[in-house]
């Protein structure tokens, strides 16, 4: 199940309108509709955190398309590495000594690495 499907399902289960849920997570109705239609995904990490917090979800289960990373035994080592990186980044962002500009640069670099990997994977298919 992809992110947009998960979002629709969660919202409908909680019996919220798109407008109510958009207000709850701090985005415009137009932006939220684009999330549910699969036209875009949140660019700010805090949006994912708000959604996960509202529904008491593990962040990985929310943002990972398809199966939860924890259930894929063939990537167990990669998951452990990712888990370590995520915990270290959370520590860096919540209590580290980097200023906001440097934190943004770290996040931008991570996002760029993701998109490079995604493009390579799409080109191999």
CSV table of N, CA and C in Angstrom, one decimal:
chain,number,residue,atom,x,y,z
A,1,UNK,N,0.9,-1.2,0.0
A,1,UNK,CA,0.0,0.0,0.0
A,1,UNK,C,0.9,1.2,0.0
A,2,UNK,N,0.6,2.2,-0.9
A,2,UNK,CA,1.4,3.4,-0.9
A,2,UNK,C,0.9,4.4,0.1
A,3,UNK,N,1.7,5.5,0.1
A,3,UNK,CA,1.4,6.6,1.1
A,3,UNK,C,0.1,7.2,0.9
A,4,UNK,N,-0.3,7.5,-0.3
A,4,UNK,CA,-1.6,8.1,-0.5
A,4,UNK,C,-2.8,7.2,-0.1
A,5,UNK,N,-2.7,5.9,-0.4
A,5,UNK,CA,-3.7,4.9,0.1
A,5,UNK,C,-3.8,4.8,1.6
A,6,UNK,N,-2.6,4.8,2.2
A,6,UNK,CA,-2.6,4.8,3.7
A,6,UNK,C,-3.2,6.0,4.3
A,7,UNK,N,-2.9,7.2,3.7
A,7,UNK,CA,-3.5,8.4,4.2
A,7,UNK,C,-5.0,8.4,4.1
A,8,UNK,N,-5.5,8.0,2.9
A,8,UNK,CA,-7.0,7.9,2.7
A,8,UNK,C,-7.7,7.0,3.7
A,9,UNK,N,-7.0,5.8,3.9
A,9,UNK,CA,-7.6,4.8,4.8
A,9,UNK,C,-7.6,5.3,6.2
A,10,UNK,N,-6.5,5.9,6.7
A,10,UNK,CA,-6.4,6.5,8.0
A,10,UNK,C,-7.5,7.6,8.3
A,11,UNK,N,-7.6,8.5,7.3
A,11,UNK,CA,-8.5,9.6,7.5
A,11,UNK,C,-9.9,9.1,7.5
A,12,UNK,N,-10.3,8.1,6.6
A,12,UNK,CA,-11.7,7.6,6.6
A,12,UNK,C,-12.0,6.9,7.8
A,13,UNK,N,-11.0,6.1,8.4
A,13,UNK,CA,-11.3,5.4,9.6
A,13,UNK,C,-11.5,6.3,10.8
A,14,UNK,N,-10.9,7.5,10.7
A,14,UNK,CA,-11.1,8.4,11.8
A,14,UNK,C,-12.3,9.4,11.6
A,15,UNK,N,-12.9,9.2,10.4
A,15,UNK,CA,-14.1,9.9,10.1
A,15,UNK,C,-13.9,11.4,10.0
A,16,UNK,N,-12.7,11.8,9.5
A,16,UNK,CA,-12.4,13.2,9.3
A,16,UNK,C,-12.6,13.6,7.9
A,17,UNK,N,-13.0,14.8,7.6
A,17,UNK,CA,-13.0,15.3,6.2
A,17,UNK,C,-11.6,15.6,5.8
A,18,UNK,N,-11.4,15.8,4.5
A,18,UNK,CA,-10.1,16.2,4.0
A,18,UNK,C,-9.7,17.5,4.6
A,19,UNK,N,-10.6,18.4,4.7
A,19,UNK,CA,-10.4,19.8,5.2
A,19,UNK,C,-9.9,19.7,6.7
A,20,UNK,N,-10.7,18.9,7.5
A,20,UNK,CA,-10.3,18.7,8.9
A,20,UNK,C,-8.9,18.2,9.1
A,21,UNK,N,-8.6,17.1,8.3
A,21,UNK,CA,-7.3,16.5,8.5
A,21,UNK,C,-6.2,17.4,8.0
A,22,UNK,N,-6.4,18.2,6.9
A,22,UNK,CA,-5.5,19.2,6.4
A,22,UNK,C,-5.1,20.2,7.5
A,23,UNK,N,-6.2,20.7,8.2
A,23,UNK,CA,-6.0,21.6,9.3
A,23,UNK,C,-5.2,21.0,10.4
A,24,UNK,N,-5.5,19.8,10.7
A,24,UNK,CA,-4.9,19.1,11.8
A,24,UNK,C,-3.3,18.9,11.6
A,25,UNK,N,-2.9,18.7,10.4
A,25,UNK,CA,-1.5,18.6,10.1
A,25,UNK,C,-0.8,19.8,9.6
A,26,UNK,N,-1.6,20.9,9.4
A,26,UNK,CA,-1.1,22.2,9.1
A,26,UNK,C,-0.7,22.4,7.6
A,27,UNK,N,-1.6,21.9,6.7
A,27,UNK,CA,-1.4,22.1,5.3
A,27,UNK,C,-2.7,22.6,4.7
A,28,UNK,N,-2.6,23.2,3.5
A,28,UNK,CA,-3.8,23.6,2.8
A,28,UNK,C,-4.6,22.4,2.4
A,29,UNK,N,-5.9,22.6,2.1
A,29,UNK,CA,-6.8,21.6,1.6
A,29,UNK,C,-6.3,21.1,0.2
A,30,UNK,N,-5.8,22.0,-0.6
A,30,UNK,CA,-5.3,21.7,-1.9
A,30,UNK,C,-4.1,20.7,-1.8
A,31,UNK,N,-3.2,21.1,-0.9
A,31,UNK,CA,-2.0,20.3,-0.7
A,31,UNK,C,-2.4,18.9,-0.2
A,32,UNK,N,-3.3,18.8,0.8
A,32,UNK,CA,-3.7,17.5,1.3
A,32,UNK,C,-4.4,16.7,0.2
A,33,UNK,N,-5.2,17.3,-0.6
A,33,UNK,CA,-5.8,16.5,-1.7
A,33,UNK,C,-4.8,15.9,-2.6
A,34,UNK,N,-3.7,16.7,-2.9
A,34,UNK,CA,-2.6,16.2,-3.7
A,34,UNK,C,-2.0,15.0,-3.1
A,35,UNK,N,-1.8,15.0,-1.7
A,35,UNK,CA,-1.3,13.8,-1.0
A,35,UNK,C,-2.1,12.6,-1.2
A,36,UNK,N,-3.5,12.7,-1.1
A,36,UNK,CA,-4.4,11.6,-1.2
A,36,UNK,C,-4.5,11.1,-2.6
A,37,UNK,N,-4.3,12.0,-3.6
A,37,UNK,CA,-4.3,11.6,-5.0
A,37,UNK,C,-3.0,11.0,-5.5
A,38,UNK,N,-2.0,11.1,-4.6
A,38,UNK,CA,-0.7,10.5,-5.0
A,38,UNK,C,0.1,11.5,-5.9
A,39,UNK,N,-0.3,12.7,-6.0
A,39,UNK,CA,0.3,13.7,-6.9
A,39,UNK,C,1.6,14.2,-6.3
A,40,UNK,N,1.6,14.2,-5.0
A,40,UNK,CA,2.8,14.7,-4.2
A,40,UNK,C,2.8,14.1,-2.9
A,41,UNK,N,4.0,14.2,-2.2
A,41,UNK,CA,4.2,13.8,-0.9
A,41,UNK,C,4.7,14.9,0.0
A,42,UNK,N,4.5,14.9,1.3
A,42,UNK,CA,5.0,16.0,2.1
A,42,UNK,C,6.5,16.2,1.9
A,43,UNK,N,6.9,17.4,1.8
A,43,UNK,CA,8.4,17.8,1.6
A,43,UNK,C,9.0,18.0,3.0
A,44,UNK,N,8.2,18.3,4.0
A,44,UNK,CA,8.7,18.6,5.3
A,44,UNK,C,8.5,17.4,6.2
A,45,UNK,N,9.5,17.0,6.9
A,45,UNK,CA,9.5,15.8,7.7
A,45,UNK,C,8.5,15.9,8.8
A,46,UNK,N,8.3,17.1,9.3
A,46,UNK,CA,7.4,17.3,10.5
A,46,UNK,C,5.9,17.0,10.1
A,47,UNK,N,5.6,17.0,8.8
A,47,UNK,CA,4.2,16.6,8.4
A,47,UNK,C,4.1,15.1,8.6
A,48,UNK,N,5.1,14.3,8.2
A,48,UNK,CA,5.0,12.9,8.4
A,48,UNK,C,4.9,12.6,9.9
A,49,UNK,N,5.7,13.3,10.7
A,49,UNK,CA,5.7,13.1,12.2
A,49,UNK,C,4.3,13.4,12.7
A,50,UNK,N,3.7,14.5,12.3
A,50,UNK,CA,2.3,14.8,12.8
A,50,UNK,C,1.3,13.7,12.5
A,51,UNK,N,1.4,13.2,11.2
A,51,UNK,CA,0.5,12.1,10.8
A,51,UNK,C,0.7,10.9,11.7
A,52,UNK,N,2.0,10.5,11.8
A,52,UNK,CA,2.3,9.3,12.6
A,52,UNK,C,1.9,9.5,14.0
A,53,UNK,N,2.0,10.7,14.6
A,53,UNK,CA,1.7,11.0,16.0
A,53,UNK,C,0.1,10.9,16.1
A,54,UNK,N,-0.6,11.5,15.2
A,54,UNK,CA,-2.1,11.5,15.3
A,54,UNK,C,-2.6,10.0,15.4
A,55,UNK,N,-2.0,9.2,14.6
A,55,UNK,CA,-2.5,7.8,14.5
A,55,UNK,C,-1.6,6.8,15.3
A,56,UNK,N,-0.7,7.3,16.1
A,56,UNK,CA,0.2,6.5,16.9
A,56,UNK,C,0.8,5.4,16.0
A,57,UNK,N,1.4,5.8,14.9
A,57,UNK,CA,2.1,4.9,14.0
A,57,UNK,C,3.6,5.0,14.1
A,58,UNK,N,4.2,3.9,13.7
A,58,UNK,CA,5.7,3.9,13.4
A,58,UNK,C,5.9,4.7,12.2
A,59,UNK,N,6.8,5.6,12.2
A,59,UNK,CA,7.0,6.4,11.0
A,59,UNK,C,7.4,5.6,9.8
A,60,UNK,N,8.2,4.6,9.9
A,60,UNK,CA,8.5,3.7,8.8
A,60,UNK,C,7.3,3.1,8.1
A,61,UNK,N,6.3,2.6,8.9
A,61,UNK,CA,5.2,2.0,8.4
A,61,UNK,C,4.3,3.0,7.6
A,62,UNK,N,4.4,4.2,7.9
A,62,UNK,CA,3.7,5.3,7.2
A,62,UNK,C,4.3,5.6,5.9
A,63,UNK,N,5.6,5.8,5.9
A,63,UNK,CA,6.3,6.3,4.7
A,63,UNK,C,6.8,5.3,3.7
A,64,UNK,N,6.8,4.0,4.2
A,64,UNK,CA,7.3,2.9,3.3
A,64,UNK,C,6.2,2.4,2.5
A,65,UNK,N,6.4,2.4,1.1
A,65,UNK,CA,5.4,1.8,0.2
A,65,UNK,C,5.5,0.3,0.3
A,66,UNK,N,4.3,-0.4,0.2
A,66,UNK,CA,4.3,-1.8,0.2
A,66,UNK,C,4.5,-2.3,1.7
A,67,UNK,N,5.3,-3.3,1.8
A,67,UNK,CA,5.4,-4.0,3.1
A,67,UNK,C,6.2,-3.1,4.1
A,68,UNK,N,6.0,-3.3,5.3
A,68,UNK,CA,6.8,-2.6,6.4
A,68,UNK,C,8.2,-3.2,6.3
A,69,UNK,N,9.2,-2.3,6.4
A,69,UNK,CA,10.6,-2.7,6.3
A,69,UNK,C,10.9,-3.9,7.3
A,70,UNK,N,10.3,-3.9,8.4
A,70,UNK,CA,10.6,-4.9,9.4
A,70,UNK,C,10.2,-6.3,8.9
A,71,UNK,N,9.3,-6.4,8.0
A,71,UNK,CA,8.9,-7.7,7.6
A,71,UNK,C,9.6,-8.3,6.4
A,72,UNK,N,10.6,-7.5,5.9
A,72,UNK,CA,11.3,-8.0,4.7
A,72,UNK,C,12.7,-8.6,5.2
A,73,UNK,N,12.7,-9.9,5.3
A,73,UNK,CA,13.9,-10.5,5.9
A,73,UNK,C,15.2,-10.3,5.0
A,74,UNK,N,15.0,-10.2,3.7
A,74,UNK,CA,16.2,-10.1,2.8
A,74,UNK,C,16.8,-8.7,3.0
A,75,UNK,N,16.2,-7.7,3.6
A,75,UNK,CA,16.9,-6.5,3.8
A,75,UNK,C,17.1,-6.2,5.3
A,76,UNK,N,17.1,-7.2,6.1
A,76,UNK,CA,17.2,-7.1,7.6
A,76,UNK,C,18.5,-6.2,7.9
A,77,UNK,N,19.6,-6.5,7.3
A,77,UNK,CA,20.8,-5.7,7.7
A,77,UNK,C,20.7,-4.3,7.3
A,78,UNK,N,20.1,-4.1,6.1
A,78,UNK,CA,19.9,-2.7,5.6
A,78,UNK,C,18.9,-2.0,6.6
A,79,UNK,N,17.9,-2.7,7.0
A,79,UNK,CA,17.0,-2.1,8.0
A,79,UNK,C,17.7,-1.7,9.3
A,80,UNK,N,18.5,-2.5,9.8
A,80,UNK,CA,19.3,-2.2,11.0
A,80,UNK,C,20.1,-1.0,10.8
A,81,UNK,N,20.8,-0.9,9.6
A,81,UNK,CA,21.6,0.2,9.3
A,81,UNK,C,20.8,1.5,9.2
A,82,UNK,N,19.6,1.4,8.5
A,82,UNK,CA,18.7,2.5,8.4
A,82,UNK,C,18.2,3.0,9.8
A,83,UNK,N,17.9,2.0,10.6
A,83,UNK,CA,17.4,2.3,12.0
A,83,UNK,C,18.4,3.1,12.8
A,84,UNK,N,19.7,2.7,12.7
A,84,UNK,CA,20.8,3.4,13.4
A,84,UNK,C,20.9,4.8,12.8
A,85,UNK,N,20.9,5.0,11.5
A,85,UNK,CA,21.0,6.3,10.9
A,85,UNK,C,19.8,7.2,11.4
A,86,UNK,N,18.6,6.6,11.3
A,86,UNK,CA,17.4,7.4,11.7
A,86,UNK,C,17.6,7.9,13.2
A,87,UNK,N,18.0,7.0,14.1
A,87,UNK,CA,18.1,7.3,15.5
A,87,UNK,C,19.2,8.4,15.7
A,88,UNK,N,20.3,8.2,14.9
A,88,UNK,CA,21.4,9.2,15.0
A,88,UNK,C,20.9,10.6,14.5
A,89,UNK,N,20.1,10.6,13.4
A,89,UNK,CA,19.7,11.8,12.9
A,89,UNK,C,18.6,12.5,13.8
A,90,UNK,N,17.8,11.7,14.4
A,90,UNK,CA,16.8,12.3,15.4
A,90,UNK,C,17.6,12.9,16.5
A,91,UNK,N,18.7,12.3,17.0
A,91,UNK,CA,19.5,12.9,18.0
A,91,UNK,C,20.2,14.2,17.5
A,92,UNK,N,20.6,14.1,16.3
A,92,UNK,CA,21.3,15.3,15.7
A,92,UNK,C,20.3,16.5,15.6
A,93,UNK,N,19.1,16.2,15.1
A,93,UNK,CA,18.2,17.3,15.0
A,93,UNK,C,17.5,17.7,16.3
A,94,UNK,N,17.4,16.9,17.2
A,94,UNK,CA,16.7,17.3,18.5
A,94,UNK,C,17.6,17.9,19.5
A,95,UNK,N,18.9,17.4,19.5
A,95,UNK,CA,19.8,17.9,20.6
A,95,UNK,C,21.2,18.2,20.1
A,96,UNK,N,21.4,18.1,18.8
A,96,UNK,CA,22.7,18.3,18.3
A,96,UNK,C,23.1,19.8,18.3
A,97,UNK,N,24.3,20.1,18.0
A,97,UNK,CA,24.8,21.4,18.1
A,97,UNK,C,24.8,22.2,16.8
A,98,UNK,N,24.3,21.5,15.7
A,98,UNK,CA,24.2,22.2,14.4
A,98,UNK,C,23.1,23.2,14.4
A,99,UNK,N,23.4,24.4,13.7
A,99,UNK,CA,22.3,25.4,13.6
A,99,UNK,C,21.3,24.9,12.6
A,100,UNK,N,20.2,25.6,12.4
A,100,UNK,CA,19.1,25.2,11.6
A,100,UNK,C,19.5,25.1,10.1
A,101,UNK,N,20.4,26.0,9.7
A,101,UNK,CA,20.9,26.0,8.3
A,101,UNK,C,21.7,24.7,8.0
A,102,UNK,N,22.5,24.3,8.9
A,102,UNK,CA,23.3,23.1,8.7
A,102,UNK,C,22.4,21.8,8.8
A,103,UNK,N,21.4,21.9,9.7
A,103,UNK,CA,20.5,20.7,9.8
A,103,UNK,C,19.7,20.6,8.4
A,104,UNK,N,19.3,21.7,7.9
A,104,UNK,CA,18.6,21.7,6.6
A,104,UNK,C,19.5,21.2,5.5
A,105,UNK,N,20.8,21.5,5.5
A,105,UNK,CA,21.8,21.0,4.5
A,105,UNK,C,21.9,19.5,4.7
A,106,UNK,N,21.9,19.0,5.9
A,106,UNK,CA,22.0,17.5,6.1
A,106,UNK,C,20.8,16.8,5.5
A,107,UNK,N,19.6,17.4,5.8
A,107,UNK,CA,18.4,16.8,5.3
A,107,UNK,C,18.3,16.9,3.8
A,108,UNK,N,18.7,18.0,3.2
A,108,UNK,CA,18.7,18.1,1.8
A,108,UNK,C,19.6,17.1,1.1
A,109,UNK,N,20.8,16.9,1.7
A,109,UNK,CA,21.7,15.9,1.2
A,109,UNK,C,21.1,14.5,1.3
A,110,UNK,N,20.5,14.2,2.3
A,110,UNK,CA,19.8,12.9,2.5
A,110,UNK,C,18.7,12.7,1.4
A,111,UNK,N,17.9,13.7,1.2
A,111,UNK,CA,16.9,13.7,0.2
A,111,UNK,C,17.4,13.5,-1.2
A,112,UNK,N,18.5,14.3,-1.5
A,112,UNK,CA,19.2,14.1,-2.8
A,112,UNK,C,19.7,12.7,-3.0
A,113,UNK,N,20.3,12.1,-2.0
A,113,UNK,CA,20.7,10.7,-2.1
A,113,UNK,C,19.6,9.8,-2.4
A,114,UNK,N,18.4,10.0,-1.8
A,114,UNK,CA,17.3,9.2,-2.0
A,114,UNK,C,16.8,9.3,-3.5
A,115,UNK,N,16.7,10.5,-4.0
A,115,UNK,CA,16.3,10.7,-5.4
A,115,UNK,C,17.3,10.2,-6.4
A,116,UNK,N,18.6,10.3,-6.1
A,116,UNK,CA,19.6,9.7,-7.0
A,116,UNK,C,19.4,8.1,-7.0
A,117,UNK,N,19.2,7.5,-5.9
A,117,UNK,CA,19.0,6.1,-5.8
A,117,UNK,C,17.7,5.7,-6.5
A,118,UNK,N,16.6,6.5,-6.4
A,118,UNK,CA,15.4,6.2,-7.0
A,118,UNK,C,15.5,6.3,-8.5
A,119,UNK,N,16.2,7.3,-9.0
A,119,UNK,CA,16.4,7.4,-10.5
A,119,UNK,C,17.2,6.3,-11.0
A,120,UNK,N,18.2,5.8,-10.3
A,120,UNK,CA,19.0,4.7,-10.7
A,120,UNK,C,18.1,3.4,-10.8
A,121,UNK,N,17.3,3.2,-9.8
A,121,UNK,CA,16.4,2.1,-9.8
A,121,UNK,C,15.4,2.1,-10.9
A,122,UNK,N,14.9,3.3,-11.2
A,122,UNK,CA,13.9,3.4,-12.2
A,122,UNK,C,14.5,3.2,-13.6
A,123,UNK,N,15.8,3.6,-13.8
A,123,UNK,CA,16.5,3.4,-15.0
A,123,UNK,C,16.9,1.9,-15.3
A,124,UNK,N,17.0,1.2,-14.2
A,124,UNK,CA,17.3,-0.3,-14.3
A,124,UNK,C,16.1,-1.1,-14.6
A,125,UNK,N,14.9,-0.6,-14.4
A,125,UNK,CA,13.7,-1.4,-14.5
A,125,UNK,C,13.3,-1.5,-16.0
